[in-house]
mmCIF file of C-alpha atoms in Angstrom:
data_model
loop_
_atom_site.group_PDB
_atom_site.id
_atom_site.type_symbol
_atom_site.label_atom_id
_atom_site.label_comp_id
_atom_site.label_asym_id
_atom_site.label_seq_id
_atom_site.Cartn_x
_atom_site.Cartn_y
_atom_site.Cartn_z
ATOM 1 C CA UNK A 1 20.091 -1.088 8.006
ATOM 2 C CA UNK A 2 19.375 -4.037 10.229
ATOM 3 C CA UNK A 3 17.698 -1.844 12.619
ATOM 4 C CA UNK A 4 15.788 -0.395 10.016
ATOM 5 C CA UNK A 5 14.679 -3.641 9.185
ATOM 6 C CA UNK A 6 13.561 -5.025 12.050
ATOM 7 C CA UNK A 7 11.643 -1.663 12.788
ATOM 8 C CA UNK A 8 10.126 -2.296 9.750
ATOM 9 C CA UNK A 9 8.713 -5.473 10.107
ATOM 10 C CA UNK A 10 7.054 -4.703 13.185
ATOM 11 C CA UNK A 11 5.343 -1.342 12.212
ATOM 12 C CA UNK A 12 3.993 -3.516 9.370
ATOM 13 C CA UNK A 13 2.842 -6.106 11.601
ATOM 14 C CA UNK A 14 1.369 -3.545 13.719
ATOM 15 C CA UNK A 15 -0.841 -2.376 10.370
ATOM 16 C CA UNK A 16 -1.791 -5.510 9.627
ATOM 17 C CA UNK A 17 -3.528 -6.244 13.420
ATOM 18 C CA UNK A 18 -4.711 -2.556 12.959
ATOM 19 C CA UNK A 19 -6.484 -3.559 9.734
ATOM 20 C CA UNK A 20 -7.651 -7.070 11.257
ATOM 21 C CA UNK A 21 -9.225 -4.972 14.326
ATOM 22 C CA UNK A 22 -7.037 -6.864 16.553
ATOM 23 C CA UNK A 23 -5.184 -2.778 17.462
ATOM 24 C CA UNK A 24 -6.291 0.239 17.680
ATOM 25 C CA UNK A 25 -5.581 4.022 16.149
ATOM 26 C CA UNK A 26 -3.662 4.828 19.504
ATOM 27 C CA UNK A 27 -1.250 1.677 18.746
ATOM 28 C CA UNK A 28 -1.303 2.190 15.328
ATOM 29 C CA UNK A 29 -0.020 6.083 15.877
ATOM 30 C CA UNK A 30 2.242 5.101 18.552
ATOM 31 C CA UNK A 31 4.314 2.763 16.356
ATOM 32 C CA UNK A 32 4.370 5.411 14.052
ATOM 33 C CA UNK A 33 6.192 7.819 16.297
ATOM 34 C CA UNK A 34 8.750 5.195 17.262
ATOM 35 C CA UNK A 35 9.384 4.880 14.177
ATOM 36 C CA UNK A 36 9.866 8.255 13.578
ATOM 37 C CA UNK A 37 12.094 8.348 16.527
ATOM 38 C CA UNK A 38 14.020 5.567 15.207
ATOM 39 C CA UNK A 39 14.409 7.137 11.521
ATOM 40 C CA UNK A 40 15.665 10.539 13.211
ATOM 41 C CA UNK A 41 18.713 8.770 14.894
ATOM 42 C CA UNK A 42 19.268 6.304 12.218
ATOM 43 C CA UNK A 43 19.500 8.214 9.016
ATOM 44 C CA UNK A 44 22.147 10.444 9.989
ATOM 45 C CA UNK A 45 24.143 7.141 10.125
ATOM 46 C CA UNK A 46 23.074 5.734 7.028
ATOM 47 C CA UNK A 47 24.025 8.586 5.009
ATOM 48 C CA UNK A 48 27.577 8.644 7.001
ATOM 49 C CA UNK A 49 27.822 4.981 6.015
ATOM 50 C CA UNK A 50 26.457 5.655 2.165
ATOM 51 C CA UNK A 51 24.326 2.525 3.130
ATOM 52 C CA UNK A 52 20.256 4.380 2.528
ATOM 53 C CA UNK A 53 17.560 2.794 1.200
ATOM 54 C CA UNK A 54 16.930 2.385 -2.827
ATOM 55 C CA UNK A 55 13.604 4.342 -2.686
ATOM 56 C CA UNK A 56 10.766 1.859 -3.239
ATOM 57 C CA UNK A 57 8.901 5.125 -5.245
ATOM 58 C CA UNK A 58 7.624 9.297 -4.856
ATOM 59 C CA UNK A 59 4.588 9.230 -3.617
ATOM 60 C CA UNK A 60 2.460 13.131 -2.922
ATOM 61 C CA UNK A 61 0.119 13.299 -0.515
ATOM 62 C CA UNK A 62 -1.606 15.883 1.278
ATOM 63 C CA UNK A 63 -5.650 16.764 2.594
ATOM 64 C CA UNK A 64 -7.421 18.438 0.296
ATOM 65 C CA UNK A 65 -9.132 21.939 0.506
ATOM 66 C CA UNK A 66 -11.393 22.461 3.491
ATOM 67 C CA UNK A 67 -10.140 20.152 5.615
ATOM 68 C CA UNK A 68 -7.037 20.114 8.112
ATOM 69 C CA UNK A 69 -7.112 16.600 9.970
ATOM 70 C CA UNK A 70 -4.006 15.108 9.458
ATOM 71 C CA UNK A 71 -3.789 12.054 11.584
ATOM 72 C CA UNK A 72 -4.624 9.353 9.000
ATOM 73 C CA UNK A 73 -2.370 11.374 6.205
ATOM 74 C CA UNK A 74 0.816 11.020 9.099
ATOM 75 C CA UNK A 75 -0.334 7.538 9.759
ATOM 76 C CA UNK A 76 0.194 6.270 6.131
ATOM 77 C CA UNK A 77 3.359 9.073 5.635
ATOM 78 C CA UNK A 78 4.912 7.207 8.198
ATOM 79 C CA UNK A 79 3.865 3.896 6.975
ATOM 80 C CA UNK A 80 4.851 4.584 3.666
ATOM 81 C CA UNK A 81 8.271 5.931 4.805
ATOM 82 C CA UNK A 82 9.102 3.079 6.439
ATOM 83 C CA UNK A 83 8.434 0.674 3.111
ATOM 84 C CA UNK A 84 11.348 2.881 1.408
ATOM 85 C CA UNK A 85 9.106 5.650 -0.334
ATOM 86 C CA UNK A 86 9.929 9.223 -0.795
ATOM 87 C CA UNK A 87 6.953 10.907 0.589
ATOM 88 C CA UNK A 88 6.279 14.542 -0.822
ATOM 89 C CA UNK A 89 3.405 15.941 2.289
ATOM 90 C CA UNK A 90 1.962 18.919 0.602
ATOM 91 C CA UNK A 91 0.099 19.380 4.278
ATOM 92 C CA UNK A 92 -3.547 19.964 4.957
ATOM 93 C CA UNK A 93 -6.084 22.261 3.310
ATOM 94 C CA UNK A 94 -4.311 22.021 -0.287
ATOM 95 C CA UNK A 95 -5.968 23.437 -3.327
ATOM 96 C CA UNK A 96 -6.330 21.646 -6.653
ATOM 97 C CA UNK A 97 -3.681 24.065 -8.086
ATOM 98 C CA UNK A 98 -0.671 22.965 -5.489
ATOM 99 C CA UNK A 99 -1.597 18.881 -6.061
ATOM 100 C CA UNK A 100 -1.236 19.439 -9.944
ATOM 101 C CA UNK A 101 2.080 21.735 -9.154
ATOM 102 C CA UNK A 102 3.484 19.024 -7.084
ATOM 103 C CA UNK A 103 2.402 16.404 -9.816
ATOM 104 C CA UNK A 104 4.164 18.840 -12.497
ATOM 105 C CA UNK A 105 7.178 19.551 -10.310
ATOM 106 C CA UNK A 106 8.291 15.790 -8.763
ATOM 107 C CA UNK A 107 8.367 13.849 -12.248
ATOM 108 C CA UNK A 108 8.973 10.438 -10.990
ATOM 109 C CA UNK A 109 5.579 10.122 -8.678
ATOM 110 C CA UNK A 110 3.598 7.952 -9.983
ATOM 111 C CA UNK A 111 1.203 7.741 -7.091
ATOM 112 C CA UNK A 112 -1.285 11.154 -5.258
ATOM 113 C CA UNK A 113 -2.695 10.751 -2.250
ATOM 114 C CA UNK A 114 -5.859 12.797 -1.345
ATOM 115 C CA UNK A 115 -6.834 12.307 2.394
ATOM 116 C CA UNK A 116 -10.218 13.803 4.293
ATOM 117 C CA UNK A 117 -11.887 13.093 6.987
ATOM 118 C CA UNK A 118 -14.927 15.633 6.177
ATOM 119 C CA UNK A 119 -17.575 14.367 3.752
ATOM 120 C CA UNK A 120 -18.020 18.171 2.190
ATOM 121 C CA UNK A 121 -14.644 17.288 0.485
ATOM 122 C CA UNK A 122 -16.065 14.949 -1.860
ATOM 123 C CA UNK A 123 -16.540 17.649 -4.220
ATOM 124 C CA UNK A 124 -13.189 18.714 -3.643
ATOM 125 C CA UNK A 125 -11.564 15.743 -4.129
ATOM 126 C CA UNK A 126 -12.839 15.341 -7.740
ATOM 127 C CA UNK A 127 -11.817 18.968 -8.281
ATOM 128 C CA UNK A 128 -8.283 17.676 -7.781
ATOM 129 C CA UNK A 129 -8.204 14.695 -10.140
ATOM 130 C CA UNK A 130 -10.151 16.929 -12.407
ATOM 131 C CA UNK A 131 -7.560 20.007 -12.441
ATOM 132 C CA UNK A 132 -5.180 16.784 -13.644
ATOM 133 C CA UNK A 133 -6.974 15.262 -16.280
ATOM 134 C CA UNK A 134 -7.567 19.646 -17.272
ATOM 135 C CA UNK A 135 -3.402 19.901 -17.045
ATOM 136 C CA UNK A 136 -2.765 16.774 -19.149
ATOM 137 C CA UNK A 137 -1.525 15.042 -16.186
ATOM 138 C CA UNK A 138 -4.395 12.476 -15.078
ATOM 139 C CA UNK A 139 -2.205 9.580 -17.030
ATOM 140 C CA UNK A 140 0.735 10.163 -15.186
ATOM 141 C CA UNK A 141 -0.484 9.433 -11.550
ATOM 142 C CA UNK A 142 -2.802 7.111 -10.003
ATOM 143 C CA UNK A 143 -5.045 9.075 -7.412
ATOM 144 C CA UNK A 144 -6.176 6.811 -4.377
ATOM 145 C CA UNK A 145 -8.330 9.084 -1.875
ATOM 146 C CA UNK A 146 -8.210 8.288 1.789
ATOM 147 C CA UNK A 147 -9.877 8.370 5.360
ATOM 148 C CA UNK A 148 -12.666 6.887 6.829
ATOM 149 C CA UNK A 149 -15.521 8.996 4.653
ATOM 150 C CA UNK A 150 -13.934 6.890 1.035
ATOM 151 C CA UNK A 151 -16.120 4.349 -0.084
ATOM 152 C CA UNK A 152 -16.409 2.730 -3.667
ATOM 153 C CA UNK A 153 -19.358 5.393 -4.781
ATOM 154 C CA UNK A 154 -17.213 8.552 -3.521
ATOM 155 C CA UNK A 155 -14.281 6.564 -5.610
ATOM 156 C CA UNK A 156 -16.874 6.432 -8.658
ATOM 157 C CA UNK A 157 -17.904 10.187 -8.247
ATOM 158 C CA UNK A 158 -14.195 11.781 -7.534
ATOM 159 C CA UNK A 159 -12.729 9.539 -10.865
ATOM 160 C CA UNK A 160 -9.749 8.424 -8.407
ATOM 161 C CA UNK A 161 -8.357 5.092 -9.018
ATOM 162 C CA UNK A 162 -9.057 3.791 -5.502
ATOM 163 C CA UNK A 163 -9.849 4.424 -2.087
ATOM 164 C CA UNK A 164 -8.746 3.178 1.902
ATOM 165 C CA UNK A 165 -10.219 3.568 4.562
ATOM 166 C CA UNK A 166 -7.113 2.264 6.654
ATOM 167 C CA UNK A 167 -3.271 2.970 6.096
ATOM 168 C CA UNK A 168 -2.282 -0.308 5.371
ATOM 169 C CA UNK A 169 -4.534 -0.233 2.316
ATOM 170 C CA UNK A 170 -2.642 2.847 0.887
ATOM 171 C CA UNK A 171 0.373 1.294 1.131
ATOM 172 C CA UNK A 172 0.005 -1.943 -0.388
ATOM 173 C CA UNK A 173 -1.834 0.370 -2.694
ATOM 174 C CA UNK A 174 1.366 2.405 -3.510
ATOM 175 C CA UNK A 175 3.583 -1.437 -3.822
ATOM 176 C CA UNK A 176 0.898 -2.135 -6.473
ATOM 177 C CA UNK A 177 1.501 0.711 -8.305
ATOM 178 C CA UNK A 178 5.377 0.421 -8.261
ATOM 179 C CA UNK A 179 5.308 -3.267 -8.667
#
């Protein structure tokens, strides 16, 4: 847990100089994968021990229909993972229909992720929130979109609850949510 801990803190620390400019994506991805590295050897012992996390929240995520980057998605997966949530990744190139499955299936999420990096997924992205509002589901999650195309007018014209342009945003975005 200590280990876990101190991981922690600096993969946070190493978001924050990310989102001051002070790092780049290459350290910001880096850290990522050590922390990865660190969770795969660790959590074998936690569970042995019966000392794992309280889950800080479910949150889905996944990049919408017609794209397939998935470096900023992993970025904030991993980020997110290491603040204690239980990340659902539904993957890249995910239809409307498998977000408002996953929403329908994983009660407890309270929080849908919808990550591009192409600007022809704006449309796409407000097919998504609405096949929720269409399913009687759009009160049940809040839907921040992500990646460096999201600005406040794509936010307006999707219907999502917020945007990020940076990982570190998504996250406190997710805290705010569970708070």
């Amino acid at each position: 847990v200590e280990i876990i801990k101190q991981a922690n803190e600096g993969i946070v620390a190493v978001g924050d100089l990310f989102s001051a400019g002070e790092y780049f994506l290459t350290e910001l991805m880096f850290s990522a994968e050590i922390m990865q590295g660190i969770m795969k050897k660790v959590e074998p012992l936690l569970l042995e021990s019966g000392a794992v996390q309280q889950s800080a929240g479910t949150v889905i995520i996944g990049t919408v229909a017609g794209d397939i980057h998935d470096i900023g998605k992993n970025i904030v997966i991993n980020l997110l993972s290491s603040n204690g949530f239980k990340v659902i990744d539904l993957g890249v190139d995910v239809s409307a229909e498998k977000f408002v499955e996953a929403v329908k299936k994983n009660d407890d999420a309270k929080v849908l992720g919808l990550s591009a990096l192409l600007n022809s997924t704006y449309p796409e992205m407000k097919t998504v929130i609405d096949a929720l509002k269409e399913a009687g589901l759009r009160d049940k999650v809040k839907v921040i979109i992500g990646g460096t195309i999201c600005t406040e007018v794509v936010r307006e014209f999707t219907g999502a609850d917020a945007f990020a342009t940076d990982a570190v945003t998504g996250v406190n975005f997710a805290k705010e949510v569970y708070a």
